[in-house]
């Protein structure tokens, strides 16, 4: 008996498909299977691919394994799909320091943060009337 998927969401159909095959698949293979099961025309298939990708990404039942390969989270071990947020924030901190505008920091803040001031200007207390923001 063939199931009728017309009244189900695309991610629910994707979930059913991945449960059946019990392996990870490339996104295109997954979307082709979902489109076929729901019965999308070629135009509908092209129109809905971005919505499907967004919904798949936001649905906690699915996980991307890299290289555009997807699987059910329940089929994967924790260490394979876990992202250590400390690594991400460390990278962000390094990028932030690299893009620092030193004019926003006092000498004490620069020293406390351990940021190297690469500007060639010598610090002086002479008012800079060409740049009113520096007068404060």
Short mmCIF file of N, CA, C and O in Angstrom, two decimals:
data_model
loop_
_atom_site.label_atom_id
_atom_site.label_comp_id
_atom_site.label_asym_id
_atom_site.label_seq_id
_atom_site.Cartn_x
_atom_site.Cartn_y
_atom_site.Cartn_z
N UNK A 1 0.84 -1.18 0.00
CA UNK A 1 0.00 0.00 0.00
C UNK A 1 0.89 1.25 0.00
O UNK A 1 1.79 1.39 0.80
N UNK A 2 0.63 2.16 -0.89
CA UNK A 2 1.39 3.40 -1.00
C UNK A 2 0.82 4.44 -0.04
O UNK A 2 -0.40 4.63 0.01
N UNK A 3 1.70 5.08 0.70
CA UNK A 3 1.24 6.09 1.64
C UNK A 3 0.95 7.40 0.92
O UNK A 3 1.56 7.70 -0.09
N UNK A 4 0.03 8.17 1.47
CA UNK A 4 -0.31 9.48 0.91
C UNK A 4 0.38 10.53 1.77
O UNK A 4 0.06 10.71 2.93
N UNK A 5 1.36 11.23 1.18
CA UNK A 5 2.14 12.23 1.91
C UNK A 5 1.68 13.66 1.62
O UNK A 5 2.28 14.60 2.11
N UNK A 6 0.63 13.82 0.83
CA UNK A 6 0.21 15.16 0.40
C UNK A 6 -0.17 16.08 1.56
O UNK A 6 -0.02 17.28 1.46
N UNK A 7 -0.65 15.52 2.65
CA UNK A 7 -1.09 16.35 3.78
C UNK A 7 -0.02 16.49 4.86
O UNK A 7 -0.29 17.05 5.92
N UNK A 8 1.18 15.99 4.60
CA UNK A 8 2.26 16.10 5.57
C UNK A 8 3.23 17.21 5.17
O UNK A 8 3.35 17.55 4.00
N UNK A 9 3.93 17.73 6.16
CA UNK A 9 4.94 18.75 5.86
C UNK A 9 6.14 18.09 5.19
O UNK A 9 6.34 16.87 5.31
N UNK A 10 6.93 18.89 4.51
CA UNK A 10 8.11 18.35 3.83
C UNK A 10 9.08 17.72 4.82
O UNK A 10 9.66 16.66 4.54
N UNK A 11 9.27 18.33 5.99
CA UNK A 11 10.21 17.76 6.96
C UNK A 11 9.68 16.47 7.57
O UNK A 11 10.46 15.57 7.89
N UNK A 12 8.37 16.35 7.72
CA UNK A 12 7.81 15.09 8.21
C UNK A 12 8.01 13.97 7.20
O UNK A 12 8.31 12.82 7.56
N UNK A 13 7.88 14.30 5.92
CA UNK A 13 8.14 13.31 4.86
C UNK A 13 9.62 12.94 4.86
O UNK A 13 9.97 11.76 4.73
N UNK A 14 10.48 13.93 5.03
CA UNK A 14 11.92 13.66 5.09
C UNK A 14 12.25 12.77 6.28
O UNK A 14 13.06 11.84 6.17
N UNK A 15 11.61 13.02 7.40
CA UNK A 15 11.82 12.20 8.59
C UNK A 15 11.42 10.75 8.30
O UNK A 15 12.17 9.81 8.62
N UNK A 16 10.26 10.55 7.68
CA UNK A 16 9.79 9.20 7.34
C UNK A 16 10.77 8.51 6.40
O UNK A 16 11.09 7.33 6.58
N UNK A 17 11.26 9.25 5.42
CA UNK A 17 12.20 8.69 4.44
C UNK A 17 13.50 8.26 5.12
O UNK A 17 13.98 7.14 4.90
N UNK A 18 14.06 9.11 5.96
CA UNK A 18 15.32 8.77 6.63
C UNK A 18 15.14 7.62 7.61
O UNK A 18 16.05 6.81 7.80
N UNK A 19 13.96 7.53 8.22
CA UNK A 19 13.67 6.40 9.11
C UNK A 19 13.66 5.10 8.32
O UNK A 19 14.18 4.08 8.78
N UNK A 20 13.08 5.15 7.12
CA UNK A 20 12.99 3.95 6.28
C UNK A 20 14.36 3.47 5.81
O UNK A 20 14.66 2.28 5.88
N UNK A 21 15.18 4.39 5.30
CA UNK A 21 16.44 3.97 4.70
C UNK A 21 17.54 3.78 5.74
O UNK A 21 18.53 3.10 5.48
N UNK A 22 17.39 4.41 6.90
CA UNK A 22 18.30 4.24 8.04
C UNK A 22 19.78 4.50 7.69
O UNK A 22 20.66 3.73 8.05
N UNK A 23 20.02 5.58 6.95
CA UNK A 23 21.38 6.00 6.62
C UNK A 23 21.36 7.49 6.30
O UNK A 23 20.31 8.06 6.04
N UNK A 24 22.53 8.10 6.28
CA UNK A 24 22.61 9.52 5.92
C UNK A 24 22.57 9.65 4.40
O UNK A 24 22.93 8.72 3.67
N UNK A 25 22.10 10.81 3.92
CA UNK A 25 22.01 11.06 2.48
C UNK A 25 22.41 12.50 2.18
O UNK A 25 22.33 13.37 3.04
N UNK A 26 22.79 12.71 0.94
CA UNK A 26 23.04 14.07 0.46
C UNK A 26 21.72 14.82 0.40
O UNK A 26 20.65 14.23 0.19
N UNK A 27 21.80 16.13 0.55
CA UNK A 27 20.59 16.96 0.56
C UNK A 27 19.77 16.75 -0.71
O UNK A 27 18.55 16.62 -0.65
N UNK A 28 20.42 16.74 -1.86
CA UNK A 28 19.68 16.61 -3.13
C UNK A 28 18.90 15.30 -3.20
O UNK A 28 17.77 15.27 -3.68
N UNK A 29 19.50 14.22 -2.73
CA UNK A 29 18.80 12.93 -2.72
C UNK A 29 17.59 13.00 -1.80
O UNK A 29 16.50 12.51 -2.14
N UNK A 30 17.77 13.61 -0.65
CA UNK A 30 16.67 13.74 0.31
C UNK A 30 15.54 14.58 -0.27
O UNK A 30 14.37 14.20 -0.21
N UNK A 31 15.90 15.71 -0.88
CA UNK A 31 14.86 16.58 -1.44
C UNK A 31 14.16 15.92 -2.62
O UNK A 31 12.95 16.07 -2.78
N UNK A 32 14.89 15.19 -3.44
CA UNK A 32 14.27 14.47 -4.56
C UNK A 32 13.24 13.46 -4.05
O UNK A 32 12.13 13.35 -4.59
N UNK A 33 13.61 12.73 -3.00
CA UNK A 33 12.70 11.72 -2.43
C UNK A 33 11.46 12.39 -1.84
O UNK A 33 10.33 11.91 -2.05
N UNK A 34 11.65 13.49 -1.13
CA UNK A 34 10.52 14.21 -0.53
C UNK A 34 9.61 14.75 -1.64
O UNK A 34 8.37 14.60 -1.58
N UNK A 35 10.19 15.37 -2.65
CA UNK A 35 9.41 15.95 -3.75
C UNK A 35 8.60 14.87 -4.49
O UNK A 35 7.45 15.09 -4.85
N UNK A 36 9.23 13.72 -4.69
CA UNK A 36 8.55 12.63 -5.38
C UNK A 36 7.39 12.10 -4.55
O UNK A 36 6.29 11.86 -5.06
N UNK A 37 7.62 11.92 -3.25
CA UNK A 37 6.56 11.38 -2.38
C UNK A 37 5.38 12.33 -2.28
O UNK A 37 4.23 11.89 -2.23
N UNK A 38 5.65 13.63 -2.22
CA UNK A 38 4.56 14.59 -2.11
C UNK A 38 3.90 14.80 -3.48
O UNK A 38 2.73 15.13 -3.55
N UNK A 39 4.66 14.60 -4.54
CA UNK A 39 4.10 14.76 -5.88
C UNK A 39 4.26 16.16 -6.44
O UNK A 39 3.39 16.64 -7.17
N UNK A 40 5.37 16.82 -6.11
CA UNK A 40 5.61 18.16 -6.63
C UNK A 40 5.86 18.13 -8.14
O UNK A 40 6.51 17.23 -8.65
N UNK A 41 5.36 19.15 -8.81
CA UNK A 41 5.74 19.36 -10.20
C UNK A 41 7.15 19.94 -10.19
O UNK A 41 7.66 20.34 -9.14
N UNK A 42 7.78 20.02 -11.34
CA UNK A 42 9.14 20.58 -11.42
C UNK A 42 9.16 22.02 -10.93
O UNK A 42 10.08 22.43 -10.22
N UNK A 43 8.14 22.80 -11.26
CA UNK A 43 8.06 24.20 -10.83
C UNK A 43 7.91 24.28 -9.31
O UNK A 43 8.60 25.07 -8.65
N UNK A 44 7.03 23.46 -8.74
CA UNK A 44 6.86 23.45 -7.28
C UNK A 44 8.15 23.03 -6.60
O UNK A 44 8.54 23.61 -5.57
N UNK A 45 8.81 22.04 -7.17
CA UNK A 45 10.07 21.55 -6.60
C UNK A 45 11.10 22.66 -6.55
O UNK A 45 11.78 22.85 -5.54
N UNK A 46 11.22 23.42 -7.61
CA UNK A 46 12.18 24.52 -7.66
C UNK A 46 11.80 25.65 -6.71
O UNK A 46 12.66 26.27 -6.10
N UNK A 47 10.51 25.90 -6.57
CA UNK A 47 10.04 26.98 -5.71
C UNK A 47 10.21 26.69 -4.21
O UNK A 47 10.35 27.59 -3.41
N UNK A 48 10.18 25.43 -3.84
CA UNK A 48 10.12 25.08 -2.41
C UNK A 48 11.44 24.58 -1.83
O UNK A 48 11.51 24.30 -0.64
N UNK A 49 12.49 24.51 -2.62
CA UNK A 49 13.74 23.94 -2.13
C UNK A 49 14.34 24.77 -0.99
O UNK A 49 14.82 24.23 -0.01
N UNK A 50 14.28 26.10 -1.09
CA UNK A 50 14.87 26.93 -0.03
C UNK A 50 14.07 26.83 1.27
O UNK A 50 14.65 26.82 2.35
N UNK A 51 12.76 26.73 1.15
CA UNK A 51 11.91 26.57 2.34
C UNK A 51 12.22 25.24 3.02
O UNK A 51 12.34 25.15 4.24
N UNK A 52 12.39 24.19 2.20
CA UNK A 52 12.71 22.88 2.75
C UNK A 52 14.05 22.90 3.47
O UNK A 52 14.17 22.40 4.59
N UNK A 53 15.06 23.50 2.86
CA UNK A 53 16.39 23.56 3.48
C UNK A 53 16.33 24.32 4.81
O UNK A 53 16.89 23.88 5.81
N UNK A 54 15.63 25.43 4.82
CA UNK A 54 15.49 26.22 6.05
C UNK A 54 14.79 25.40 7.14
O UNK A 54 15.26 25.34 8.28
N UNK A 55 13.68 24.79 6.79
CA UNK A 55 12.93 24.00 7.77
C UNK A 55 13.72 22.79 8.27
O UNK A 55 13.68 22.45 9.46
N UNK A 56 14.47 22.17 7.38
CA UNK A 56 15.31 21.04 7.76
C UNK A 56 16.39 21.48 8.74
O UNK A 56 16.66 20.81 9.74
N UNK A 57 16.97 22.64 8.47
CA UNK A 57 18.02 23.18 9.34
C UNK A 57 17.50 23.53 10.73
O UNK A 57 18.21 23.39 11.73
N UNK A 58 16.27 23.99 10.79
CA UNK A 58 15.70 24.43 12.07
C UNK A 58 15.07 23.29 12.88
O UNK A 58 14.85 23.43 14.08
N UNK A 59 14.76 22.19 12.23
CA UNK A 59 14.11 21.07 12.90
C UNK A 59 15.16 20.26 13.66
O UNK A 59 16.11 19.75 13.09
N UNK A 60 14.99 20.14 14.95
CA UNK A 60 15.96 19.47 15.82
C UNK A 60 16.09 17.97 15.59
O UNK A 60 17.01 17.35 16.12
N UNK A 61 15.21 17.38 14.80
CA UNK A 61 15.30 15.94 14.54
C UNK A 61 16.39 15.60 13.53
O UNK A 61 16.81 14.46 13.42
N UNK A 62 16.85 16.62 12.80
CA UNK A 62 17.83 16.40 11.73
C UNK A 62 19.16 17.02 12.09
O UNK A 62 19.23 17.98 12.85
N UNK A 63 20.21 16.48 11.49
CA UNK A 63 21.55 17.01 11.73
C UNK A 63 22.33 16.94 10.42
O UNK A 63 22.19 15.99 9.65
N UNK A 64 23.13 17.97 10.17
CA UNK A 64 24.01 17.95 9.01
C UNK A 64 25.35 17.37 9.45
O UNK A 64 25.85 17.70 10.52
N UNK A 65 25.89 16.51 8.63
CA UNK A 65 27.13 15.82 8.96
C UNK A 65 28.32 16.41 8.20
O UNK A 65 29.41 15.86 8.23
N UNK A 66 28.11 17.51 7.53
CA UNK A 66 29.14 18.10 6.69
C UNK A 66 29.00 17.59 5.27
O UNK A 66 28.32 16.59 5.01
N UNK A 67 29.61 18.28 4.35
CA UNK A 67 29.54 17.92 2.93
C UNK A 67 28.10 17.78 2.44
O UNK A 67 27.80 16.94 1.59
N UNK A 68 27.21 18.58 3.02
CA UNK A 68 25.80 18.62 2.61
C UNK A 68 25.11 17.27 2.80
O UNK A 68 24.19 16.92 2.06
N UNK A 69 25.54 16.51 3.79
CA UNK A 69 24.95 15.22 4.09
C UNK A 69 24.10 15.35 5.36
O UNK A 69 24.52 15.95 6.33
N UNK A 70 22.91 14.76 5.33
CA UNK A 70 21.94 14.88 6.41
C UNK A 70 21.54 13.51 6.94
O UNK A 70 21.53 12.53 6.22
N UNK A 71 21.18 13.50 8.22
CA UNK A 71 20.69 12.28 8.85
C UNK A 71 19.79 12.68 10.01
O UNK A 71 19.70 13.85 10.38
N UNK A 72 19.16 11.67 10.60
CA UNK A 72 18.37 11.91 11.81
C UNK A 72 19.33 12.02 12.99
O UNK A 72 20.30 11.26 13.09
N UNK A 73 19.07 12.96 13.84
CA UNK A 73 19.91 13.14 15.03
C UNK A 73 19.95 11.86 15.86
O UNK A 73 20.98 11.49 16.41
N UNK A 74 18.84 11.16 15.90
CA UNK A 74 18.77 9.94 16.71
C UNK A 74 19.67 8.83 16.17
O UNK A 74 20.00 7.90 16.90
N UNK A 75 20.09 8.91 14.92
CA UNK A 75 20.98 7.90 14.34
C UNK A 75 22.45 8.19 14.59
O UNK A 75 23.30 7.38 14.26
N UNK A 76 22.76 9.35 15.12
CA UNK A 76 24.14 9.78 15.27
C UNK A 76 24.53 9.84 16.75
O UNK A 76 23.70 10.11 17.61
N UNK A 77 25.81 9.61 17.01
CA UNK A 77 26.30 9.70 18.38
C UNK A 77 26.50 11.17 18.74
O UNK A 77 26.71 12.02 17.87
N UNK A 78 26.46 11.45 20.02
CA UNK A 78 26.58 12.82 20.51
C UNK A 78 27.89 13.47 20.05
O UNK A 78 27.89 14.59 19.57
N UNK A 79 28.99 12.76 20.17
CA UNK A 79 30.28 13.36 19.84
C UNK A 79 30.44 13.64 18.34
O UNK A 79 31.22 14.49 17.94
N UNK A 80 29.67 12.96 17.50
CA UNK A 80 29.76 13.21 16.06
C UNK A 80 29.02 14.48 15.65
O UNK A 80 29.41 15.14 14.70
N UNK A 81 27.97 14.84 16.38
CA UNK A 81 27.15 15.99 15.98
C UNK A 81 27.27 17.17 16.93
O UNK A 81 26.75 18.24 16.65
N UNK A 82 27.98 17.01 18.04
CA UNK A 82 28.11 18.09 19.02
C UNK A 82 29.12 19.13 18.55
O UNK A 82 30.20 18.78 18.08
N UNK A 83 28.74 20.39 18.66
CA UNK A 83 29.65 21.49 18.34
C UNK A 83 30.01 22.16 19.66
O UNK A 83 29.13 22.60 20.40
N UNK A 84 31.30 22.25 19.95
CA UNK A 84 31.74 22.90 21.17
C UNK A 84 31.69 24.41 20.97
O UNK A 84 32.47 24.97 20.20
N UNK A 85 30.76 25.05 21.65
CA UNK A 85 30.56 26.49 21.48
C UNK A 85 31.76 27.29 21.99
O UNK A 85 31.99 28.41 21.53
N UNK A 86 32.55 26.75 22.88
CA UNK A 86 33.74 27.45 23.36
C UNK A 86 34.71 27.69 22.21
O UNK A 86 35.35 28.74 22.14
N UNK A 87 34.82 26.73 21.30
CA UNK A 87 35.69 26.91 20.14
C UNK A 87 35.17 28.03 19.25
O UNK A 87 35.95 28.82 18.72
N UNK A 88 33.89 28.10 19.07
CA UNK A 88 33.30 29.14 18.22
C UNK A 88 33.52 30.51 18.83
O UNK A 88 33.92 31.45 18.15
N UNK A 89 33.27 30.65 20.14
CA UNK A 89 33.44 31.95 20.78
C UNK A 89 34.91 32.36 20.84
O UNK A 89 35.21 33.54 20.76
N UNK A 90 35.82 31.43 20.97
CA UNK A 90 37.24 31.75 20.95
C UNK A 90 37.62 32.33 19.60
O UNK A 90 38.32 33.34 19.51
N UNK A 91 37.13 31.71 18.52
CA UNK A 91 37.39 32.24 17.18
C UNK A 91 36.81 33.63 17.01
O UNK A 91 37.43 34.51 16.42
N UNK A 92 35.63 33.86 17.56
CA UNK A 92 35.00 35.17 17.44
C UNK A 92 35.79 36.21 18.20
O UNK A 92 35.96 37.34 17.73
N UNK A 93 36.29 35.87 19.38
CA UNK A 93 37.08 36.81 20.17
C UNK A 93 38.34 37.22 19.42
O UNK A 93 38.72 38.39 19.41
N UNK A 94 39.01 36.26 18.78
CA UNK A 94 40.22 36.57 18.03
C UNK A 94 39.91 37.47 16.85
O UNK A 94 40.65 38.40 16.55
N UNK A 95 38.77 37.23 16.16
CA UNK A 95 38.38 38.08 15.04
C UNK A 95 38.05 39.48 15.53
O UNK A 95 38.40 40.47 14.89
N UNK A 96 37.38 39.58 16.67
CA UNK A 96 37.01 40.87 17.22
C UNK A 96 38.26 41.68 17.56
O UNK A 96 38.34 42.87 17.24
N UNK A 97 39.23 41.05 18.20
CA UNK A 97 40.46 41.76 18.54
C UNK A 97 41.21 42.21 17.29
O UNK A 97 41.79 43.28 17.25
N UNK A 98 41.17 41.40 16.25
CA UNK A 98 41.88 41.74 15.02
C UNK A 98 41.23 42.93 14.32
O UNK A 98 41.89 43.66 13.60
N UNK A 99 39.96 43.15 14.57
CA UNK A 99 39.23 44.25 13.92
C UNK A 99 38.98 45.42 14.87
O UNK A 99 38.07 46.19 14.66
N UNK A 100 39.79 45.54 15.88
CA UNK A 100 39.58 46.57 16.88
C UNK A 100 39.98 47.94 16.37
O UNK A 100 41.03 48.11 15.77
N UNK A 101 39.14 48.91 16.62
CA UNK A 101 39.45 50.30 16.31
C UNK A 101 40.03 50.89 17.59
O UNK A 101 39.31 51.11 18.56
N UNK A 102 41.32 51.11 17.63
CA UNK A 102 42.00 51.50 18.86
C UNK A 102 41.54 52.86 19.40
O UNK A 102 41.73 53.15 20.56
N UNK A 103 40.94 53.66 18.56
CA UNK A 103 40.46 54.96 19.03
C UNK A 103 39.33 54.80 20.03
O UNK A 103 39.01 55.72 20.77
N UNK A 104 38.71 53.63 20.07
CA UNK A 104 37.61 53.38 20.99
C UNK A 104 38.09 52.99 22.39
O UNK A 104 37.31 52.93 23.31
N UNK A 105 39.38 52.71 22.54
CA UNK A 105 39.92 52.24 23.80
C UNK A 105 40.87 53.27 24.42
O UNK A 105 41.59 53.95 23.72
N UNK A 106 40.87 53.30 25.74
CA UNK A 106 41.87 54.09 26.44
C UNK A 106 43.14 53.25 26.54
O UNK A 106 43.13 52.04 26.29
N UNK A 107 44.25 53.87 26.92
CA UNK A 107 45.51 53.12 27.06
C UNK A 107 45.36 52.00 28.08
O UNK A 107 45.87 50.90 27.89
N UNK A 108 44.63 52.27 29.17
CA UNK A 108 44.45 51.26 30.21
C UNK A 108 43.68 50.06 29.69
O UNK A 108 44.00 48.91 29.99
N UNK A 109 42.63 50.31 28.87
CA UNK A 109 41.84 49.22 28.32
C UNK A 109 42.66 48.38 27.34
O UNK A 109 42.57 47.16 27.33
N UNK A 110 43.48 49.03 26.54
CA UNK A 110 44.33 48.32 25.58
C UNK A 110 45.32 47.42 26.32
O UNK A 110 45.50 46.26 25.99
N UNK A 111 45.92 47.95 27.39
CA UNK A 111 46.87 47.16 28.17
C UNK A 111 46.16 46.01 28.89
O UNK A 111 46.66 44.89 28.94
N UNK A 112 44.97 46.26 29.43
CA UNK A 112 44.22 45.24 30.16
C UNK A 112 43.79 44.10 29.23
O UNK A 112 43.79 42.93 29.60
N UNK A 113 43.41 44.43 28.00
CA UNK A 113 42.98 43.43 27.03
C UNK A 113 44.15 42.72 26.38
O UNK A 113 43.99 41.69 25.75
N UNK A 114 45.35 43.28 26.49
CA UNK A 114 46.52 42.68 25.87
C UNK A 114 46.53 42.87 24.36
O UNK A 114 47.09 42.07 23.63
N UNK A 115 45.88 43.93 23.90
CA UNK A 115 45.81 44.22 22.48
C UNK A 115 47.02 45.05 22.10
O UNK A 115 47.38 45.99 22.78
N UNK A 116 47.62 44.69 20.97
CA UNK A 116 48.76 45.46 20.50
C UNK A 116 48.25 46.62 19.66
O UNK A 116 47.53 46.43 18.70
N UNK A 117 48.63 47.80 20.03
CA UNK A 117 48.24 48.98 19.29
C UNK A 117 49.25 49.19 18.18
O UNK A 117 50.39 49.53 18.42
N UNK A 118 48.80 48.96 16.94
CA UNK A 118 49.71 49.06 15.81
C UNK A 118 49.67 50.43 15.15
O UNK A 118 50.27 50.64 14.10
N UNK A 119 48.99 51.37 15.75
CA UNK A 119 48.92 52.69 15.14
C UNK A 119 50.26 53.40 15.32
O UNK A 119 50.96 53.23 16.31
N UNK A 120 50.60 54.21 14.34
CA UNK A 120 51.87 54.92 14.36
C UNK A 120 51.76 56.25 15.09
O UNK A 120 52.76 56.91 15.34
N UNK A 121 50.55 56.65 15.41
CA UNK A 121 50.35 57.95 16.05
C UNK A 121 50.79 57.90 17.50
O UNK A 121 50.54 56.94 18.21
N UNK A 122 51.44 58.94 17.91
CA UNK A 122 51.80 59.05 19.32
C UNK A 122 50.62 59.65 20.05
O UNK A 122 49.98 60.57 19.57
N UNK A 123 50.35 59.14 21.21
CA UNK A 123 49.22 59.65 21.98
C UNK A 123 49.58 61.00 22.57
O UNK A 123 50.62 61.17 23.19
N UNK A 124 48.74 61.94 22.31
CA UNK A 124 48.89 63.24 22.97
C UNK A 124 47.50 63.74 23.34
O UNK A 124 46.50 63.24 22.87
N UNK A 125 47.48 64.70 24.21
CA UNK A 125 46.21 65.22 24.70
C UNK A 125 45.78 66.47 23.95
O UNK A 125 44.90 67.19 24.41
N UNK A 126 46.39 66.74 22.81
CA UNK A 126 46.02 67.91 22.02
C UNK A 126 44.67 67.67 21.36
O UNK A 126 44.48 66.63 20.74
N UNK A 127 43.75 68.61 21.50
CA UNK A 127 42.44 68.42 20.87
C UNK A 127 42.56 68.30 19.36
O UNK A 127 43.34 69.01 18.73
N UNK A 128 41.81 67.39 18.79
CA UNK A 128 41.79 67.19 17.35
C UNK A 128 40.48 67.78 16.82
O UNK A 128 39.45 67.13 16.83
N UNK A 129 40.55 69.02 16.34
CA UNK A 129 39.35 69.72 15.90
C UNK A 129 38.86 69.22 14.54
O UNK A 129 37.74 69.51 14.14
N UNK A 130 39.67 68.44 13.84
CA UNK A 130 39.24 67.88 12.57
C UNK A 130 38.31 66.67 12.77
O UNK A 130 37.57 66.29 11.88
N UNK A 131 38.42 66.07 13.95
CA UNK A 131 37.59 64.89 14.27
C UNK A 131 36.88 65.16 15.59
O UNK A 131 37.39 64.83 16.65
N UNK A 132 35.68 65.74 15.53
CA UNK A 132 34.96 66.10 16.75
C UNK A 132 34.71 64.94 17.71
O UNK A 132 34.63 65.15 18.92
N UNK A 133 34.65 63.73 17.22
CA UNK A 133 34.41 62.59 18.12
C UNK A 133 35.55 62.40 19.08
O UNK A 133 35.41 61.85 20.16
N UNK A 134 36.74 62.86 18.71
CA UNK A 134 37.92 62.71 19.56
C UNK A 134 38.00 63.79 20.64
O UNK A 134 38.90 63.75 21.46
N UNK A 135 37.12 64.75 20.63
CA UNK A 135 37.19 65.85 21.58
C UNK A 135 36.65 65.46 22.95
O UNK A 135 36.92 66.12 23.94
N UNK A 136 35.90 64.41 23.04
CA UNK A 136 35.32 63.99 24.33
C UNK A 136 36.34 63.44 25.27
O UNK A 136 37.27 62.84 25.03
#
